[in-house]
Amino acid sequence: MTSRHSRPSPDTVRLVEENLLTLCQLKDMVGSLSPDIYQQAFGEHGRHTLGKHVRHIIDHYDALLEGLDRGGEVIDYEQRRRDEALEQWPQQAASHLVGIESRLSVLGGEPSSAALTLAYPLDEERLSLASSLDRELAFLTSHSIHHMAIIALLAEQSGIHLPETFGVHPSTLRHWQRASEEQVPLSPLSRRSA
């Protein structure tokens, strides 16, 4: 029999699912791009590309997963790989996202009670902050969606049409769904029975 502490929490399962849905949107978009569009520079100084934002998202997931592979000793988002190939070649990034999805799926089946430590640089000091898998999964969803919203703006400038839901946080999607359900007009039959 499995003890209570060895089961994944329902929250962890839901947070993993939110991340998987977010990454699936990103992977689908990235997989449809040519390298030219993926590498197209935007902004006054040409610092923004779709690929750089995608690579940045990937780097954060890799940092979490590598920290967990080390036993959760330290999660350090500042010590990212910054693999330039992932910002230049969309098919390579899409393939890497598939691997992240696979690794995240396993987290939904693992216990989430272990404490994690988040390394955070502050001036010349490096803070060690208490965290948890659930907290880091929530952060990664929000962080990814933030960058996907920027990606959506850049894609629009390139004439790429993305779904209305791309780069929209799951909580906003749930709000839209509730608002839509509240605004459904009553049909003539339902008015009579009311």
Short mmCIF file of C-alpha atoms in Angstrom, two decimals, residues 15-157:
data_model
loop_
_atom_site.label_atom_id
_atom_site.label_comp_id
_atom_site.label_asym_id
_atom_site.label_seq_id
_atom_site.Cartn_x
_atom_site.Cartn_y
_atom_site.Cartn_z
CA LEU A 15 0.15 22.03 -12.37
CA VAL A 16 1.98 19.52 -14.57
CA GLU A 17 -1.06 19.43 -16.85
CA GLU A 18 -1.08 23.25 -17.14
CA ASN A 19 2.60 23.19 -18.09
CA LEU A 20 2.03 20.42 -20.63
CA LEU A 21 -0.82 22.34 -22.26
CA THR A 22 1.32 25.47 -22.41
CA LEU A 23 4.30 23.63 -23.90
CA CYS A 24 2.09 21.84 -26.42
CA GLN A 25 0.94 25.21 -27.78
CA LEU A 26 4.53 26.39 -27.99
CA LYS A 27 5.76 23.17 -29.63
CA ASP A 28 2.99 23.29 -32.26
CA MET A 29 3.86 26.89 -33.13
CA VAL A 30 7.62 26.31 -33.21
CA GLY A 31 7.29 23.15 -35.31
CA SER A 32 5.50 25.08 -38.05
CA LEU A 33 8.16 27.79 -38.47
CA SER A 34 10.99 28.13 -40.97
CA PRO A 35 14.45 28.99 -39.63
CA ASP A 36 14.25 32.39 -41.38
CA ILE A 37 11.09 33.41 -39.51
CA TYR A 38 12.35 31.84 -36.26
CA GLN A 39 15.58 33.87 -36.44
CA GLN A 40 14.06 37.14 -37.72
CA ALA A 41 15.28 40.05 -35.56
CA PHE A 42 12.86 42.57 -34.05
CA GLY A 43 13.26 45.75 -32.04
CA GLU A 44 15.49 48.77 -32.33
CA HIS A 45 18.63 46.78 -31.52
CA GLY A 46 17.51 43.49 -33.10
CA ARG A 47 17.69 41.64 -29.79
CA HIS A 48 14.33 39.92 -30.03
CA THR A 49 13.65 36.83 -32.10
CA LEU A 50 11.01 34.16 -31.74
CA GLY A 51 13.84 31.69 -31.23
CA LYS A 52 15.45 33.59 -28.36
CA HIS A 53 12.18 33.66 -26.43
CA VAL A 54 11.58 29.95 -27.09
CA ARG A 55 15.12 29.08 -26.00
CA HIS A 56 14.65 31.16 -22.85
CA ILE A 57 11.51 29.19 -21.95
CA ILE A 58 13.29 25.90 -22.63
CA ASP A 59 16.26 26.98 -20.48
CA HIS A 60 13.99 27.48 -17.47
CA TYR A 61 12.38 24.05 -17.78
CA ASP A 62 15.82 22.47 -18.19
CA ALA A 63 17.05 24.26 -15.07
CA LEU A 64 14.17 22.86 -13.01
CA LEU A 65 14.51 19.34 -14.40
CA GLU A 66 18.29 19.30 -13.96
CA GLY A 67 17.91 20.51 -10.36
CA LEU A 68 15.43 17.72 -9.72
CA ASP A 69 17.80 15.20 -11.32
CA ARG A 70 20.42 16.30 -8.78
CA GLY A 71 17.96 15.52 -6.01
CA GLY A 72 16.43 18.97 -5.80
CA GLU A 73 19.48 20.32 -4.03
CA VAL A 74 19.27 23.68 -5.78
CA ILE A 75 17.13 25.04 -8.59
CA ASP A 76 19.08 27.85 -10.22
CA TYR A 77 17.45 29.63 -13.16
CA GLU A 78 20.46 31.93 -13.53
CA GLN A 79 22.74 29.03 -14.45
CA ARG A 80 21.05 28.24 -17.77
CA ARG A 81 22.66 26.54 -20.78
CA ARG A 82 21.60 29.17 -23.32
CA ASP A 83 22.03 26.72 -26.20
CA GLU A 84 22.10 28.93 -29.30
CA ALA A 85 21.04 26.04 -31.55
CA LEU A 86 17.66 26.07 -29.79
CA GLU A 87 17.15 29.72 -30.76
CA GLN A 88 18.27 29.21 -34.37
CA TRP A 89 16.66 25.94 -35.44
CA PRO A 90 12.91 25.56 -34.76
CA GLN A 91 12.82 21.81 -35.40
CA GLN A 92 15.56 21.26 -32.81
CA ALA A 93 13.63 23.40 -30.31
CA ALA A 94 10.40 21.49 -31.05
CA SER A 95 12.21 18.20 -30.48
CA HIS A 96 13.65 19.49 -27.20
CA LEU A 97 10.15 20.54 -26.10
CA VAL A 98 8.94 16.97 -26.72
CA GLY A 99 11.64 15.74 -24.34
CA ILE A 100 10.63 18.29 -21.70
CA GLU A 101 6.97 17.23 -22.02
CA SER A 102 8.00 13.62 -21.51
CA ARG A 103 10.02 14.44 -18.40
CA LEU A 104 7.26 16.66 -16.96
CA SER A 105 4.68 13.90 -17.47
CA VAL A 106 6.66 11.72 -15.09
CA LEU A 107 6.52 14.44 -12.41
CA GLY A 108 2.73 14.09 -12.26
CA GLY A 109 3.26 10.57 -10.94
CA GLU A 110 5.90 11.36 -8.34
CA PRO A 111 5.54 12.61 -4.76
CA SER A 112 5.79 16.37 -4.50
CA SER A 113 6.34 16.80 -0.79
CA ALA A 114 10.13 17.22 -1.00
CA ALA A 115 11.43 20.69 -0.25
CA LEU A 116 13.44 22.43 -2.93
CA THR A 117 15.91 25.28 -2.65
CA LEU A 118 15.81 28.10 -5.17
CA ALA A 119 19.06 30.00 -5.76
CA TYR A 120 18.42 33.69 -6.31
CA PRO A 121 21.15 36.28 -6.96
CA LEU A 122 20.76 39.58 -5.13
CA ASP A 123 23.53 42.11 -5.65
CA GLU A 124 26.75 40.23 -4.82
CA GLU A 125 24.92 37.70 -2.65
CA ARG A 126 23.23 34.44 -3.61
CA LEU A 127 20.12 33.77 -1.57
CA SER A 128 18.83 30.27 -0.89
CA LEU A 129 15.04 30.39 -0.82
CA ALA A 130 12.73 27.61 0.30
CA SER A 131 10.50 26.36 -2.49
CA SER A 132 8.58 23.30 -3.68
CA LEU A 133 7.88 21.49 -6.91
CA ASP A 134 4.35 22.92 -7.01
CA ARG A 135 5.61 26.47 -6.57
CA GLU A 136 8.19 26.05 -9.35
CA LEU A 137 5.62 24.49 -11.70
CA ALA A 138 3.30 27.45 -11.09
CA PHE A 139 6.18 29.83 -11.80
CA LEU A 140 7.09 28.05 -15.04
CA THR A 141 3.54 28.26 -16.37
CA SER A 142 3.39 32.01 -15.72
CA HIS A 143 6.92 32.61 -17.01
CA SER A 144 6.26 30.64 -20.20
CA ILE A 145 2.95 32.37 -20.87
CA HIS A 146 4.60 35.76 -20.39
CA HIS A 147 7.19 34.97 -23.06
CA MET A 148 4.58 33.35 -25.31
CA ALA A 149 2.59 36.60 -25.24
CA ILE A 150 5.71 38.38 -26.49
CA ILE A 151 6.19 35.64 -29.10
CA ALA A 152 2.59 36.19 -30.24
CA LEU A 153 3.25 39.91 -30.75
CA LEU A 154 6.42 39.20 -32.73
CA ALA A 155 4.68 36.50 -34.78
CA GLU A 156 1.86 38.90 -35.62
CA GLN A 157 4.43 41.35 -37.01
#
